[in-house]
Coordinates of C-alpha atoms in Angstrom, one line a residue:
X268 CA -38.1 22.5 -45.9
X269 CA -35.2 23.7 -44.1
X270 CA -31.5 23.5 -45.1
X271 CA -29.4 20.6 -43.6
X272 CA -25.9 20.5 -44.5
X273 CA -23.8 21.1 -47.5
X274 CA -20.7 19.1 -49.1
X275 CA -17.4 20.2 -51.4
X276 CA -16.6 18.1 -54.1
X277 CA -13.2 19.8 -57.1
X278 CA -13.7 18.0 -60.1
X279 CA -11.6 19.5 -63.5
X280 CA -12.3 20.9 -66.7
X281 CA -10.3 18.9 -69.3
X282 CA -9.8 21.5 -72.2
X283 CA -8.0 19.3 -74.8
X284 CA -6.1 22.3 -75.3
X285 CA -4.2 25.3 -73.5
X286 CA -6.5 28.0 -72.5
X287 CA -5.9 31.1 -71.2
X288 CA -5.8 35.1 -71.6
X289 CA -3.0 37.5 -72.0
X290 CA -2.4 37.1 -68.6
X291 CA -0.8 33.3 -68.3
X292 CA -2.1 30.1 -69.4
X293 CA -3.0 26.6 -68.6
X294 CA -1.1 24.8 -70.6
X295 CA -2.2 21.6 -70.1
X296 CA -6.0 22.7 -70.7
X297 CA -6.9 21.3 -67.2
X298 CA -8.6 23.5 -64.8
X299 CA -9.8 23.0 -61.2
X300 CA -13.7 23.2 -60.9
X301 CA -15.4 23.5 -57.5
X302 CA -18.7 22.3 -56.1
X303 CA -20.8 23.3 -53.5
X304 CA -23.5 20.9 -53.1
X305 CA -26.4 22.0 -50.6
X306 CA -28.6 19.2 -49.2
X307 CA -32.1 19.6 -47.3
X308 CA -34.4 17.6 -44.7
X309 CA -36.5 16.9 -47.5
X310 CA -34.0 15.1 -50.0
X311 CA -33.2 17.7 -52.3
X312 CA -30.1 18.6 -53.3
X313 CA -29.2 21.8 -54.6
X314 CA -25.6 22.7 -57.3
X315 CA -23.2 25.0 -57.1
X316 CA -19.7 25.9 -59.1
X317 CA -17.6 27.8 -57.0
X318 CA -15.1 28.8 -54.2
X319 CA -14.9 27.7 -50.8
X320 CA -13.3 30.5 -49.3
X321 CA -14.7 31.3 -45.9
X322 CA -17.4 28.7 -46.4
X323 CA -18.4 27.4 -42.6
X324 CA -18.9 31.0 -42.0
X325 CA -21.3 31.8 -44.6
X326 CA -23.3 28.4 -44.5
X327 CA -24.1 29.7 -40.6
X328 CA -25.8 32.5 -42.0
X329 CA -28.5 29.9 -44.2
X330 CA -27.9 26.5 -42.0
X331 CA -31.8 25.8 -41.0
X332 CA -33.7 27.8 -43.0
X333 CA -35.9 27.3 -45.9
X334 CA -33.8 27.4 -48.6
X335 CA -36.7 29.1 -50.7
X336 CA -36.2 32.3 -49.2
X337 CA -33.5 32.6 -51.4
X338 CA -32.9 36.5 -52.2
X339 CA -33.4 36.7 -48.2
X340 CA -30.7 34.3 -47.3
X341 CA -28.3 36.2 -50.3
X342 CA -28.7 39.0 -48.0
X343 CA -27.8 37.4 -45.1
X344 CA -24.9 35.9 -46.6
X345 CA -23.4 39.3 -46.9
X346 CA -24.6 40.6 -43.7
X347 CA -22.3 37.4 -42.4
X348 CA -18.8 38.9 -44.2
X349 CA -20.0 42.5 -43.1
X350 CA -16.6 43.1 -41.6
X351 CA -14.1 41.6 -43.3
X352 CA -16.1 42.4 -46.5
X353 CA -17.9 40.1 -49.0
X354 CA -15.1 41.1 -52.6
X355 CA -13.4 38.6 -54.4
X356 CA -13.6 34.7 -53.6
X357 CA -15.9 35.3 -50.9
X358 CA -18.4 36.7 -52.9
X359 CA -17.6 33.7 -55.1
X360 CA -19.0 31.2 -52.0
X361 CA -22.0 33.5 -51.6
X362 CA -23.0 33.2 -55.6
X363 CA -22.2 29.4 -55.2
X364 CA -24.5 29.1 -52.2
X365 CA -27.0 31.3 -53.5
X366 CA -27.2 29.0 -57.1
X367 CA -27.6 26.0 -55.4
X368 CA -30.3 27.7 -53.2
X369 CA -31.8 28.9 -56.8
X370 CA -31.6 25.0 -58.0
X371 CA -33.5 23.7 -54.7
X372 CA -36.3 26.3 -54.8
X373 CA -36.8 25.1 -58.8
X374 CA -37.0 21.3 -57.9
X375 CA -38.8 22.1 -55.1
X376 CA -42.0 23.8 -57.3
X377 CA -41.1 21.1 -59.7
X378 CA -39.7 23.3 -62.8
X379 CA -37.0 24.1 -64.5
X380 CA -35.4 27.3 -63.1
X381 CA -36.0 29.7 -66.4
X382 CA -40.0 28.7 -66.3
X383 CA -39.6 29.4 -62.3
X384 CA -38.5 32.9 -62.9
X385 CA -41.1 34.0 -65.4
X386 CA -38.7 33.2 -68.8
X387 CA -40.7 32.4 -72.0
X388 CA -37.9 31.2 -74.2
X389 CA -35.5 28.3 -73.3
X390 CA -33.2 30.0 -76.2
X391 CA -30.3 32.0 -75.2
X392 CA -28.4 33.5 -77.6
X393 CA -24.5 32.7 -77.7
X394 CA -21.4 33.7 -78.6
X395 CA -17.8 31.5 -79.1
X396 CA -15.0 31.9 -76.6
X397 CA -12.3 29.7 -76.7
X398 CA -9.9 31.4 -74.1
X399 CA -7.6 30.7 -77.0
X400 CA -4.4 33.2 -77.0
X401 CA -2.2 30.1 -76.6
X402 CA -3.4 28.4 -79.8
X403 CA -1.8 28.4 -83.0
X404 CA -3.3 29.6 -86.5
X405 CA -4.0 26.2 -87.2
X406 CA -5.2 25.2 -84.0
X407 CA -7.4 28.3 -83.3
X408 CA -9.0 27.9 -87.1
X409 CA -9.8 24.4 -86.3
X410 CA -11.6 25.5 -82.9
X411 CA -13.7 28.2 -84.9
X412 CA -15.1 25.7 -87.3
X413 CA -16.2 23.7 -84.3
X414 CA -18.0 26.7 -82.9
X415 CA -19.4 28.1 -86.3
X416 CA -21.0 23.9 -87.0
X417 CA -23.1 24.5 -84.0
X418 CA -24.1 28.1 -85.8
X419 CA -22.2 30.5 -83.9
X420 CA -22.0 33.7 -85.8
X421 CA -20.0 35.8 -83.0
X422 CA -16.7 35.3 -81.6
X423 CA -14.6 36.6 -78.8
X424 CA -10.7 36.3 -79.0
X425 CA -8.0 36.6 -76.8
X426 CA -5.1 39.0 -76.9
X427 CA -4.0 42.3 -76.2
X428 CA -0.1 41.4 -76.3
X429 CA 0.9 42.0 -80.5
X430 CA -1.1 44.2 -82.7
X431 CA -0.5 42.9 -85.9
X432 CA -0.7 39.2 -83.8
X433 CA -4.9 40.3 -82.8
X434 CA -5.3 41.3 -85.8
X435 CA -4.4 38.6 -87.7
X436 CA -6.4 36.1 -85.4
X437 CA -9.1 38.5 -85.5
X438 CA -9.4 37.9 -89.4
X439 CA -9.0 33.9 -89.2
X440 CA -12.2 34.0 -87.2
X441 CA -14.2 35.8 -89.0
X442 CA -12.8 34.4 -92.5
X443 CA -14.2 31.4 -90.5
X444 CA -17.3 32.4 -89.4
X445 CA -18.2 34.7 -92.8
X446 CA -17.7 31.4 -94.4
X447 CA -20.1 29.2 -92.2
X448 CA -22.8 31.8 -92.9
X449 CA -22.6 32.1 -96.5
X450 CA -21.3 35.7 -97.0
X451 CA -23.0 37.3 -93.8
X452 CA -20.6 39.5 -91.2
X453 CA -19.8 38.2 -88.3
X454 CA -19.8 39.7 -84.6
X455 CA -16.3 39.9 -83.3
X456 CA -15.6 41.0 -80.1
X457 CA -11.8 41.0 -78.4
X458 CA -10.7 40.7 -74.4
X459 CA -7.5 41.8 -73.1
X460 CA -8.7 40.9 -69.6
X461 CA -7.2 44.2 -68.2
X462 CA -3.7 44.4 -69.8
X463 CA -3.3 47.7 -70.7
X464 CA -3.3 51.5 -70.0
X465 CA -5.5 54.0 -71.2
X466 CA -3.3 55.3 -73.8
X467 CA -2.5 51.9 -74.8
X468 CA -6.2 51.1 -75.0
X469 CA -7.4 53.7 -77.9
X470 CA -3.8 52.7 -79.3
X471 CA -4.4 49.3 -80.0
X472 CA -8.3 49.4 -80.8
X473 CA -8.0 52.1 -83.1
X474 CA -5.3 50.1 -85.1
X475 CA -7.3 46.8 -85.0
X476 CA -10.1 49.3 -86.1
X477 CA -8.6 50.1 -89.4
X478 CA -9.4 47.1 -90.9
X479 CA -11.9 45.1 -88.4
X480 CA -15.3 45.9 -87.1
X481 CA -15.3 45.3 -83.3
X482 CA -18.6 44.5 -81.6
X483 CA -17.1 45.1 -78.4
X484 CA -13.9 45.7 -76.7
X485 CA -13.4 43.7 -73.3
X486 CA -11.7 44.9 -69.8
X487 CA -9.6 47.1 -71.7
X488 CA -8.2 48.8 -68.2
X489 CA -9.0 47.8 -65.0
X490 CA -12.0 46.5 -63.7
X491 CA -12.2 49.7 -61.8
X492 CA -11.0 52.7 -63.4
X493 CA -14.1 54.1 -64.5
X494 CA -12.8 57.1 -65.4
X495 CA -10.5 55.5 -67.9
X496 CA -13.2 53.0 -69.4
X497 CA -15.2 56.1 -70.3
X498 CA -11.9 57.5 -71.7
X499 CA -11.4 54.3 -73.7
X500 CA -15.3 54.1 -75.3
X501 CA -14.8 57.9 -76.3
X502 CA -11.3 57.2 -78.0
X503 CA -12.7 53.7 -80.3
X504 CA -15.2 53.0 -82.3
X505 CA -16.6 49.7 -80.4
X506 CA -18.7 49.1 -77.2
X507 CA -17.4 48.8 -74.2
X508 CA -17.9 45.6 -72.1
X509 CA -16.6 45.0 -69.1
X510 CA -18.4 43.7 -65.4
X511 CA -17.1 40.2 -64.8
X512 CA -14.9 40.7 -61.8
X513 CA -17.3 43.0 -60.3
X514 CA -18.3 42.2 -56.8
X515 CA -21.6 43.7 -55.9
X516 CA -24.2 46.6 -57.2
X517 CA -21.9 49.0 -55.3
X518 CA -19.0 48.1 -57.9
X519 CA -21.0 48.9 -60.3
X520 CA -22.3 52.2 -59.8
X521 CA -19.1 54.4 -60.4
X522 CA -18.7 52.8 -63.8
X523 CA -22.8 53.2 -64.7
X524 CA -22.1 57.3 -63.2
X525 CA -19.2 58.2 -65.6
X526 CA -20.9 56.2 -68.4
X527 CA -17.6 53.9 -68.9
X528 CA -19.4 51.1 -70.2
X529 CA -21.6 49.7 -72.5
X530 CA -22.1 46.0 -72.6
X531 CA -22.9 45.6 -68.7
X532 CA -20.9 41.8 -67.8
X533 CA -21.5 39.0 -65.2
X534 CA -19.5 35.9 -64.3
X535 CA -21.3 33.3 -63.2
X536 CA -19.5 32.1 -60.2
X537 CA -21.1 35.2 -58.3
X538 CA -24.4 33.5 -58.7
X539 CA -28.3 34.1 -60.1
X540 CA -29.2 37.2 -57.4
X541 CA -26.6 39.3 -58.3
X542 CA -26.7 38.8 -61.6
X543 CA -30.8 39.5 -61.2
X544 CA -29.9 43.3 -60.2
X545 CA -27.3 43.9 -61.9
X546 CA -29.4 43.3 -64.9
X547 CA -32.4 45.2 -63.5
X548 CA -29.5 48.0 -62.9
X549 CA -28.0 47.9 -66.2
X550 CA -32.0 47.9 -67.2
X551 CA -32.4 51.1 -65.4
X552 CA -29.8 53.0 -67.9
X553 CA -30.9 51.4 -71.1
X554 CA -27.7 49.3 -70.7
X555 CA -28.0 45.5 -71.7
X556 CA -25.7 42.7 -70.0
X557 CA -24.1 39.5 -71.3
X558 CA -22.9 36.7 -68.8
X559 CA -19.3 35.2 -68.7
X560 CA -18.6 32.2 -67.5
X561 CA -17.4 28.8 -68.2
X562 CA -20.3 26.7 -67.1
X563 CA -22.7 29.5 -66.8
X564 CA -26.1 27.5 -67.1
X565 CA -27.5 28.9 -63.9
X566 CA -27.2 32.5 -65.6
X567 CA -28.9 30.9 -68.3
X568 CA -32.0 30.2 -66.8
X569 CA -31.8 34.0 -65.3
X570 CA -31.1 35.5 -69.2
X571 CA -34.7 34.4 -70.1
X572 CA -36.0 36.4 -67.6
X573 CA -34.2 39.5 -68.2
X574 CA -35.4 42.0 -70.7
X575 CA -32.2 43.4 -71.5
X576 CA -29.9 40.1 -72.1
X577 CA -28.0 40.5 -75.2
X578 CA -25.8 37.4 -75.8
X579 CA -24.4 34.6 -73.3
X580 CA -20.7 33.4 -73.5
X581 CA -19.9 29.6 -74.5
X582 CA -16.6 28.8 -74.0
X583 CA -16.5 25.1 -74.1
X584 CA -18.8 22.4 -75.5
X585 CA -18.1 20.1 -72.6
X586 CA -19.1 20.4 -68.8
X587 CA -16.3 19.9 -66.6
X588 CA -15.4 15.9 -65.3
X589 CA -18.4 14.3 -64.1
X590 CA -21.3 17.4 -64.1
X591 CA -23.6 16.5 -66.9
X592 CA -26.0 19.8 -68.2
X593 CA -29.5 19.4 -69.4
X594 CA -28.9 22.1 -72.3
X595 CA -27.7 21.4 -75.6
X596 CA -25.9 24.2 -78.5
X597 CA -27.9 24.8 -81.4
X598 CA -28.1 27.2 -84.2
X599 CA -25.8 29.6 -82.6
X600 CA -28.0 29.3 -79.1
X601 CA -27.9 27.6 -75.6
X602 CA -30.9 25.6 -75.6
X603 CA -32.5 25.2 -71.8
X604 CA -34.2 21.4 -71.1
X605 CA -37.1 20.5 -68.8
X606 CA -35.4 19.1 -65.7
X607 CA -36.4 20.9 -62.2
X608 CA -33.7 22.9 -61.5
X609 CA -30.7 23.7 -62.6
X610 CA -30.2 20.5 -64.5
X611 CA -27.0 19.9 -63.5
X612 CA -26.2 16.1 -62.3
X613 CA -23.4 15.4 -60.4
X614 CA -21.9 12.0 -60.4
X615 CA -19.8 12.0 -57.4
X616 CA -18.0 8.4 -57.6
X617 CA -16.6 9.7 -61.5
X618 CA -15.6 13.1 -59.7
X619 CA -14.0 11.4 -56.1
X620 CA -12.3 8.4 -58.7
X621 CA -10.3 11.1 -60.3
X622 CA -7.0 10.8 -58.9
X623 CA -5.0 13.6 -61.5
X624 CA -5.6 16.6 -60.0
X625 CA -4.8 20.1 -61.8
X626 CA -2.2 22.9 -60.9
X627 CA -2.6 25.3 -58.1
X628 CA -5.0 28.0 -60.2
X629 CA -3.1 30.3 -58.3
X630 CA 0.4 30.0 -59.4
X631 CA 2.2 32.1 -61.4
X632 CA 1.9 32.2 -65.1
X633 CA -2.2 31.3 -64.9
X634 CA -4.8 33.8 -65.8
X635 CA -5.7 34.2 -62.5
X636 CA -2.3 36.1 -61.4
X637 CA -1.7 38.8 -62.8
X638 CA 2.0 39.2 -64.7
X639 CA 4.4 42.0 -63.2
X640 CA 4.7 44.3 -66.4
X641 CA 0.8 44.2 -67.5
X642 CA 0.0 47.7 -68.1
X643 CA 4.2 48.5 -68.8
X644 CA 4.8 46.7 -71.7
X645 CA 7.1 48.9 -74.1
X646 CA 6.8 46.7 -77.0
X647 CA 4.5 43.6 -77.8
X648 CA 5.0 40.0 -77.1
X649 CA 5.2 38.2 -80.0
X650 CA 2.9 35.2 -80.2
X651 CA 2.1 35.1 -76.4
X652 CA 1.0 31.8 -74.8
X653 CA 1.8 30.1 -78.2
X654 CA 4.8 27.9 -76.9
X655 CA 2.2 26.2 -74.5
X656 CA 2.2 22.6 -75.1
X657 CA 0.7 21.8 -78.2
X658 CA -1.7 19.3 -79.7
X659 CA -4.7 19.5 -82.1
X660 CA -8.1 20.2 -81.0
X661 CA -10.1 17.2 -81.0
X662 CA -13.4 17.5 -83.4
X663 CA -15.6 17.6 -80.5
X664 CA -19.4 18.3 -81.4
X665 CA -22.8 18.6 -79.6
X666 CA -23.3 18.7 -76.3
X667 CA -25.6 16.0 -74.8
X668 CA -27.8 15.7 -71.7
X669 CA -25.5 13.2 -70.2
X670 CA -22.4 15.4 -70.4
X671 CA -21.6 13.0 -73.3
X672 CA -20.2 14.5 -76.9
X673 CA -21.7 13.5 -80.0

């Protein structure tokens, strides 16, 4: 079998909602999703969501060979950015590549990718995420009851702008999600995606800490400051998770040296190979790790095979426009199916027909750029995101194999 060609497809992830972090939001809830989709001599097709940055030159470094040689070809991918470096979108087209090289190898031996890398247990535990700082009360309540019918007992909010705001938000979840389980606590967990200073950090936590248990606190610094992560997790009571805009094992290591974190994180645009050593890294200091992502079902399959995966993020309980999942949400879990593969199905005619396309991720006021006082912020931004556009969340329920919503 040797590798043929590949083709790009952008389809959109219709939220319903505005979704975003205390950085900017989408406030129309629809967000660009791209596809890399890797074909063979022999007819199989392999998926991947992700950039496109740079992608003729990496595809030269895989074009012809077997694609089953895939931890091989992940190195040769970054052997082919070795210059201009293999960081940020890049390393985005290389975990695209490298999933869809994951999803060929599967089909190819005829099983699902979690049985294919030795994983027992199609159950991944999950956690809610609604990327939900431009929400109100109402609407944010209304989301968490959603989450907690599908038996989510943990939850991950958005914030980092108001104090008294997080906390607030922070107790209508759990009110939520202690009432869905009949008394029982819930996990909470709270990202500020990299807002603030040190200082500001143990500030904030410690108040929230007063009256909330946190499970973990998310990118309270920057992604790189390891030196003031590890001040952060001595200053507060909670874990400290942080790992999803980390670009390779060599990212990584300051942070594991100076014992800045605690909850070891993955996004899943960088793809199953990294995310299988950084995991048998975390492994290596008794750390464990948790993937991020909004369509993460390749790291899904990976989690079962991973002794130390703790808890997956699940952010939405639709696929994006015209990529249906073989995976469903129950009692607070992912739950894997039996396609080869990925089991992902792209319909191409549903994702070409779409004629609305989204904004420019990259403009300002997203959550991708970030603002020009994060990190200087005198006082706090009352109800950030919050004059988005609104409208109710729709009652949207379980997940099907189609990509269809009961």
């Amino acid at each position: 079998m040797r590798i043929s060609g590949y083709r790009t497809l952008t389809t959109v992830h219709e939220w319903g909602r505005p979704v975003g972090d205390a950085n900017g939001v989408y406030a129309d809830g629809n967000v660009p999703v791209p596809i890399i989709m890797v074909d063979t001599d022999e007819g199989i097709t392999g998926v991947g969501l992700g950039p496109h940055t740079h992608l003729d030159t990496i595809f030269a470094a895989i074009e012809g060979e077997d694609p089953r040689g895939v931890t091989a070809l992940y190195d040769r991918m970054l052997r082919q950015t070795f210059k201009a470096g293999h960081a940020g979108a890049v390393f985005g087209t290389i975990g695209a590549l490298d999933t869809a090289l994951w999803d060929i190898k599967a089909q190819a031996a005829g099983e699902p990718l979690w049985r294919l890398l030795g994983g027992r247990d199609r159950r991944v535990p999950a956690y809610a995420s609604g990327l939900d700082i431009g929400l109100t009360d109402e609407e944010l309540v209304s989301l968490y009851q959603v989450y907690a019918r599908h038996g989510l007992r943990a939850a991950k909010l958005k914030g980092g702008l108001d104090i008294e705001r997080d906390r607030h938000r922070l107790t209508l979840i759990r009110e939520v999600l202690t009432e869905a389980a009949h008394g029982s606590r819930p996990g909470l967990m709270f990202d500020v995606n990299e807002a603030w200073t040190r200082k500001q950090a143990v500030r904030h936590v410690c108040e929230l800490e007063r009256t909330l248990d946190l499970v973990w606190i998310e990118e309270p610094v920057r992604r790189w400051d390891a030196e003031g992560l590890a001040i952060v997790g001595r200053g507060v009571r909670a874990s400290v998770a942080t790992g999803e805009n980390l670009t390779g094992l060599e990212q990584y290591r300051p942070l594991l040296a100076a014992e800045a974190v605690d909850i070891v994180q993955m996004a899943a645009v960088w793809g199953v190979t990294h995310f299988l050593r950084v995991s048998a890294l975390a492994h290596a200091h008794d750390l464990p790790v948790s993937p991020i992502g909004t369509t993460p079902i390749a790291l899904l399959h990976a989690a079962t095979s991973v002794p130390n995966h703790m808890i997956s993020e699940l952010q939405d309980l639709r696929p994006p426009l015209g990529v249906s999942l073989d995976l469903t949400v129950e009692d607070g879990a992912f739950i894997l199916g039996d396609s080869a593969g990925l089991g992902i199905t792209i319909d191409e005619v549903a994702v070409t027909a779409f004629t609305r396309r989204p904004d420019d991720p990259m403009t300002a006021g997203t959550p991708n750029v970030r603002p020009e006082h994060a990190g200087r912020r005198l006082l706090a931004v009352a109800d950030a995101g919050a004059a988005s556009q609104r409208r109710l969340i729709p009652d949207r329920e379980t997940l099907r194999p189609d990509g269809e919503v009961n």
